[in-house]
Coordinates of C-alpha atoms in Angstrom, one line a residue:
X1 CA -11.3 -26.3 1.9
X2 CA -9.4 -23.8 4.1
X3 CA -10.8 -22.3 7.3
X4 CA -10.9 -18.6 7.8
X5 CA -12.0 -18.0 11.4
X6 CA -13.4 -14.5 12.2
X7 CA -13.6 -12.6 15.5
X8 CA -15.1 -9.1 15.5
X9 CA -14.2 -6.6 18.3
X10 CA -15.6 -3.2 19.1
X11 CA -13.7 -0.6 21.1
X12 CA -13.1 3.1 21.7
X13 CA -16.6 4.1 20.8
X14 CA -16.9 2.3 17.5
X15 CA -20.2 3.0 15.7
X16 CA -22.6 0.2 16.6
X17 CA -24.6 -2.0 14.1
X18 CA -21.7 -3.0 11.8
X19 CA -20.9 -6.5 13.0
X20 CA -23.4 -8.2 10.6
X21 CA -21.9 -6.2 7.7
X22 CA -18.4 -7.4 8.6
X23 CA -19.7 -11.0 8.9
X24 CA -21.3 -10.8 5.4
X25 CA -18.1 -9.3 3.9
X26 CA -16.1 -12.0 5.6
X27 CA -18.2 -14.7 4.0
X28 CA -17.7 -13.2 0.5
X29 CA -14.0 -12.6 0.9
X30 CA -13.6 -16.1 2.3
X31 CA -14.9 -17.5 -1.0
X32 CA -12.3 -15.4 -2.9
X33 CA -9.6 -16.6 -0.5
X34 CA -10.6 -20.3 -1.1
X35 CA -10.7 -19.8 -4.9
X36 CA -7.1 -18.6 -4.7
X37 CA -5.9 -21.3 -2.4
X38 CA -5.2 -19.0 0.6
X39 CA -4.2 -21.3 3.5
X40 CA -6.0 -21.4 6.9
X41 CA -6.0 -18.1 8.8
X42 CA -7.5 -16.6 11.9
X43 CA -8.8 -13.0 11.3
X44 CA -9.7 -10.5 13.9
X45 CA -11.5 -7.3 12.8
X46 CA -11.4 -4.5 15.2
X47 CA -14.0 -1.8 14.8
X48 CA -12.7 1.3 16.6
X49 CA -13.4 4.9 17.3
X50 CA -9.7 5.6 17.8
X51 CA -7.7 4.0 15.0
X52 CA -4.4 5.4 16.3
X53 CA -4.8 3.8 19.8
X54 CA -6.1 0.5 18.4
X55 CA -3.1 0.1 16.0
X56 CA -0.5 1.2 18.5
X57 CA -1.8 -1.3 21.0
X58 CA -1.6 -4.2 18.5
X59 CA 1.7 -3.7 16.6
X60 CA 5.2 -3.4 17.9
X61 CA 6.3 -1.7 14.8
X62 CA 3.6 0.9 14.9
X63 CA 4.1 2.5 18.3
X64 CA 4.4 5.9 16.7
X65 CA 1.6 5.3 14.1
X66 CA -0.1 8.4 12.7
X67 CA -3.2 8.3 10.6
X68 CA -2.2 11.3 8.4
X69 CA -0.9 10.3 4.9
X70 CA -0.4 12.1 1.6
X71 CA -3.8 12.1 -0.1
X72 CA -5.9 11.6 3.0
X73 CA -6.2 9.9 6.4
X74 CA -5.7 6.2 7.1
X75 CA -9.0 4.5 8.0
X76 CA -7.9 0.9 8.0
X77 CA -4.8 -1.2 8.6
X78 CA -3.9 -4.8 8.3
X79 CA -1.4 -6.2 10.9
X80 CA 0.2 -9.7 10.7
X81 CA 0.2 -10.9 14.3
X82 CA 2.7 -13.6 13.2
X83 CA 5.0 -13.3 10.2
X84 CA 3.1 -15.8 8.0
X85 CA -0.2 -13.9 8.5
X86 CA -1.9 -17.0 9.8
X87 CA -3.1 -14.7 12.6
X88 CA -4.1 -11.3 11.3
X89 CA -5.8 -8.2 12.7
X90 CA -7.7 -5.7 10.6
X91 CA -8.3 -2.4 12.3
X92 CA -11.1 -0.2 10.9
X93 CA -11.9 3.4 11.8
X94 CA -15.7 3.4 12.5
X95 CA -16.1 6.1 15.0
X96 CA -19.5 6.4 16.6
X97 CA -19.6 10.1 15.6
X98 CA -19.3 9.3 11.9
X99 CA -22.5 10.2 10.0
X100 CA -23.9 8.3 7.1
X101 CA -22.4 10.8 4.7
X102 CA -19.0 10.4 6.4
X103 CA -19.0 6.6 6.3
X104 CA -21.6 5.4 3.9
X105 CA -22.1 1.9 2.6
X106 CA -19.7 2.4 -0.4
X107 CA -16.9 3.7 1.7
X108 CA -17.3 1.0 4.3
X109 CA -17.4 -1.7 1.6
X110 CA -14.2 -0.2 0.1
X111 CA -12.5 0.0 3.5
X112 CA -13.3 -3.6 4.4
X113 CA -12.5 -5.1 1.0
X114 CA -9.2 -3.2 0.7
X115 CA -7.9 -4.4 4.1
X116 CA -9.1 -8.0 3.5
X117 CA -7.1 -7.9 0.3
X118 CA -4.0 -7.1 2.3
X119 CA -4.7 -10.0 4.6
X120 CA -5.1 -12.4 1.8
X121 CA -2.0 -11.1 -0.1
X122 CA 0.1 -11.3 3.1
X123 CA -0.9 -14.9 3.7
X124 CA -0.2 -15.8 0.1
X125 CA 3.2 -14.1 0.2
X126 CA 4.2 -16.0 3.3
X127 CA 3.0 -19.3 1.8
X128 CA 4.9 -18.6 -1.5
X129 CA 8.1 -17.9 0.5
X130 CA 8.7 -14.5 -1.1
X131 CA 8.4 -12.3 2.0
X132 CA 11.9 -11.0 2.6
X133 CA 13.5 -12.4 5.8
X134 CA 13.7 -10.3 8.9
X135 CA 17.1 -8.9 9.6
X136 CA 18.7 -7.1 12.6
X137 CA 21.0 -5.0 10.4
X138 CA 20.0 -2.0 8.2
X139 CA 18.5 -3.0 4.8
X140 CA 20.4 -2.4 1.6
X141 CA 18.9 -0.2 -1.1
X142 CA 18.1 -3.4 -3.1
X143 CA 16.2 -4.9 -0.1
X144 CA 14.3 -1.7 0.6
X145 CA 13.4 -1.3 -3.1
X146 CA 12.0 -4.8 -3.3
X147 CA 9.7 -4.1 -0.3
X148 CA 8.6 -0.7 -1.6
X149 CA 7.8 -2.3 -5.0
X150 CA 5.6 -5.1 -3.6
X151 CA 3.9 -2.8 -1.0
X152 CA 2.9 -0.3 -3.8
X153 CA 1.7 -3.2 -5.9
X154 CA -0.3 -4.5 -3.0
X155 CA -2.1 -1.1 -2.6
X156 CA -3.0 -1.1 -6.3
X157 CA -4.3 -4.7 -6.2
X158 CA -6.3 -4.1 -3.0
X159 CA -7.9 -1.0 -4.5
X160 CA -9.0 -3.0 -7.5
X161 CA -10.3 -5.8 -5.4
X162 CA -12.4 -3.2 -3.7
X163 CA -13.5 -1.7 -7.0
X164 CA -14.8 -5.0 -8.3
X165 CA -17.0 -5.3 -5.2
X166 CA -18.2 -1.7 -5.5
X167 CA -19.2 -2.3 -9.1
X168 CA -21.1 -5.4 -8.2
X169 CA -23.1 -4.1 -5.2
X170 CA -23.4 -0.3 -5.4
X171 CA -25.0 1.8 -8.1
X172 CA -25.0 5.5 -8.8
X173 CA -27.4 7.7 -10.8
X174 CA -26.4 9.2 -14.1
X175 CA -27.1 12.8 -15.2
X176 CA -29.4 11.7 -18.0
X177 CA -31.3 9.2 -15.9
X178 CA -30.8 5.6 -15.1
X179 CA -28.0 4.1 -13.1
X180 CA -24.5 2.5 -13.6
X181 CA -22.1 0.6 -11.3
X182 CA -20.4 2.7 -8.7
X183 CA -16.6 2.6 -8.8
X184 CA -13.6 3.5 -6.7
X185 CA -13.2 6.6 -9.0
X186 CA -16.6 7.8 -7.9
X187 CA -15.7 7.2 -4.2
X188 CA -12.3 9.0 -4.2
X189 CA -13.0 11.6 -6.9
X190 CA -9.8 13.6 -7.8
X191 CA -8.4 13.4 -4.3
X192 CA -5.5 11.1 -5.0
X193 CA -4.7 12.6 -8.4
X194 CA -4.7 16.1 -6.9
X195 CA -2.4 14.9 -4.0
X196 CA -0.1 13.4 -6.5
X197 CA 0.1 16.6 -8.6
X198 CA 0.8 18.5 -5.4
X199 CA 3.8 16.3 -4.5
X200 CA 5.6 16.3 -7.8
X201 CA 7.7 19.3 -7.0
X202 CA 8.7 17.6 -3.8
X203 CA 10.1 14.8 -5.9
X204 CA 11.8 17.0 -8.5
X205 CA 13.5 19.2 -7.8
X206 CA 12.9 18.1 -4.2
X207 CA 14.9 14.9 -4.1
X208 CA 17.9 16.2 -6.1
X209 CA 17.9 19.2 -3.7
X210 CA 17.9 16.9 -0.7
X211 CA 21.0 15.2 -2.0
X212 CA 22.6 18.6 -2.7
X213 CA 21.8 19.7 0.8
X214 CA 23.9 16.9 2.1
X215 CA 26.7 17.5 -0.4
X216 CA 26.9 21.2 0.8
X217 CA 26.8 20.2 4.5
X218 CA 23.4 21.6 5.2
X219 CA 22.0 18.3 6.5
X220 CA 23.6 15.0 7.7
X221 CA 24.0 11.8 5.8
X222 CA 21.3 9.9 7.7
X223 CA 18.8 12.6 7.3
X224 CA 19.4 12.7 3.5
X225 CA 19.5 8.9 3.0
X226 CA 16.5 8.1 5.1
X227 CA 14.5 11.1 3.7
X228 CA 15.2 9.9 0.2
X229 CA 14.3 6.2 0.8
X230 CA 11.3 6.8 3.0
X231 CA 10.1 9.5 0.7
X232 CA 10.2 7.1 -2.2
X233 CA 8.1 4.6 -0.3
X234 CA 5.5 7.2 0.7
X235 CA 5.2 8.6 -2.8
X236 CA 4.9 5.2 -4.4
X237 CA 2.0 4.3 -2.1
X238 CA 0.2 7.5 -3.3
X239 CA 1.0 6.6 -6.9
X240 CA -0.5 3.2 -6.5
X241 CA -3.7 4.5 -5.0
X242 CA -4.0 7.3 -7.6
X243 CA -3.3 5.0 -10.5
X244 CA -5.8 2.4 -9.3
X245 CA -8.5 5.2 -9.2
X246 CA -7.6 6.1 -12.8
X247 CA -7.9 2.4 -13.8
X248 CA -11.2 2.1 -11.9
X249 CA -12.6 5.1 -13.8
X250 CA -11.6 3.8 -17.2
X251 CA -8.9 6.5 -17.7
X252 CA -5.4 6.4 -19.0
X253 CA -2.7 5.5 -16.5
X254 CA -1.9 8.2 -14.0
X255 CA 1.6 9.0 -15.4
X256 CA 0.3 9.8 -18.8
X257 CA -1.3 13.0 -17.6
X258 CA 1.9 14.3 -16.0
X259 CA 4.6 13.1 -18.4
X260 CA 5.9 16.6 -19.0
X261 CA 6.9 17.0 -15.3
X262 CA 10.5 16.1 -14.6
X263 CA 9.4 14.2 -11.5
X264 CA 7.5 11.7 -13.7
X265 CA 9.8 11.7 -16.7
X266 CA 13.1 11.2 -14.8
X267 CA 12.2 9.7 -11.5
X268 CA 8.7 8.2 -10.9
X269 CA 7.9 7.0 -14.5
X270 CA 10.9 4.7 -14.7
X271 CA 10.2 3.3 -11.3
X272 CA 6.4 2.8 -11.4
X273 CA 6.1 1.9 -15.1
X274 CA 7.7 -1.6 -14.8
X275 CA 5.6 -2.4 -11.7
X276 CA 2.4 -1.4 -13.5
X277 CA 3.4 -3.6 -16.5
X278 CA 3.6 -6.6 -14.2
X279 CA 0.3 -5.7 -12.6
X280 CA -1.4 -5.3 -16.0
X281 CA -0.2 -8.7 -17.2
X282 CA -1.0 -10.8 -14.0
X283 CA -4.2 -11.6 -12.1
X284 CA -5.6 -9.1 -9.7
X285 CA -5.1 -11.7 -6.9
X286 CA -2.7 -14.4 -8.0
X287 CA -3.5 -17.9 -6.8
X288 CA -1.1 -19.7 -4.4
X289 CA 0.4 -21.6 -7.3
X290 CA 1.3 -18.6 -9.3
X291 CA 2.0 -16.1 -6.5
X292 CA 5.7 -16.7 -6.1
X293 CA 6.5 -16.0 -9.8
X294 CA 4.3 -12.8 -9.8
X295 CA 5.8 -11.5 -6.6
X296 CA 9.3 -12.2 -7.7
X297 CA 8.6 -10.2 -10.8
X298 CA 7.2 -7.3 -8.8
X299 CA 10.1 -7.3 -6.4
X300 CA 12.5 -7.5 -9.3
X301 CA 11.2 -4.1 -10.4
X302 CA 13.0 -2.7 -7.4
X303 CA 16.1 -2.6 -9.5
X304 CA 14.7 0.4 -11.3
X305 CA 14.2 2.2 -7.9
X306 CA 17.9 1.5 -7.0
X307 CA 18.9 2.9 -10.4
X308 CA 16.9 6.0 -9.8
X309 CA 18.6 6.6 -6.4
X310 CA 22.0 6.0 -8.1
X311 CA 21.1 8.6 -10.7
X312 CA 20.7 11.1 -7.9
X313 CA 24.2 10.1 -6.7
X314 CA 23.1 7.8 -3.8
X315 CA 24.1 4.2 -3.3
X316 CA 25.0 1.9 -0.4
X317 CA 26.3 -1.6 0.3
X318 CA 27.2 -3.8 3.2
X319 CA 30.7 -3.9 4.7
X320 CA 32.5 -7.1 5.7
X321 CA 31.1 -6.4 9.2
X322 CA 27.5 -6.5 7.9
X323 CA 27.1 -2.7 8.4
X324 CA 25.6 -0.5 5.8
X325 CA 27.9 2.0 4.1
X326 CA 26.3 4.9 2.1
X327 CA 28.0 6.5 -0.8
X328 CA 27.2 9.9 -2.3
X329 CA 28.9 11.1 -5.4

């Protein structure tokens, strides 16, 4: 049996009285981790009233962290202190000023379970050997796409891990009387879906217009290239959350309701669809023995992202000097 050591810290005016809840959640998530063969890990959960300060203090790559995201505000983040996630920090926004309505039991359960999911997946990915190696050079489109693919898949899986716990431990009243299991869809409502709908025009015609702006000398190459690739990552993260909420609510996949929009038909559908197919045909949390094959399949879906960028006229490769050269046709 593996060991999952826990330390809980409170800082920046975190709301008191949550340590026992975290310890109880840790006990349950440790059982899930052991079932899936997650190796030993040391986990520190930081309860904070200032998530920005707490994250910036603990992550070299998040010195400019901002909690604002499309579809809402970040209230939790998982940080691998070492690359194999054997030492991991989960930062949770639990400001002392949050009322029961602002941070109720269901929201807190979702927040903790979702971030624990990231910790377990990060540890499994390291054990499986499928985490891409760290490089000092700029990443190729293929390398970026593989990362965006597994990061989006991780968000979807972690939301569904949370949804399973919500359904088990929280109930809600029905209009006609009685009660039913509470789901992630109840918690987030139409927030993610509405945010996705609001971003579609930024994808199409937005992304083709971004490339055209470079072609007509309105913006520089770096601004166009980074805007396109980083924009893809941000939108896919939102897609993953929104699609998980649809799944939790027993609805059709997210893209079905927007198939007439060119952003879905020409850009996002061909990219997210193959990822969703892998997610639908594999376990919510693959065990250590099957994780490598599943993760390779997810990362392999990145080829559809690269093809999408190429369809917009953008590609790149490494020169003999190991420098990235971007091409725009």
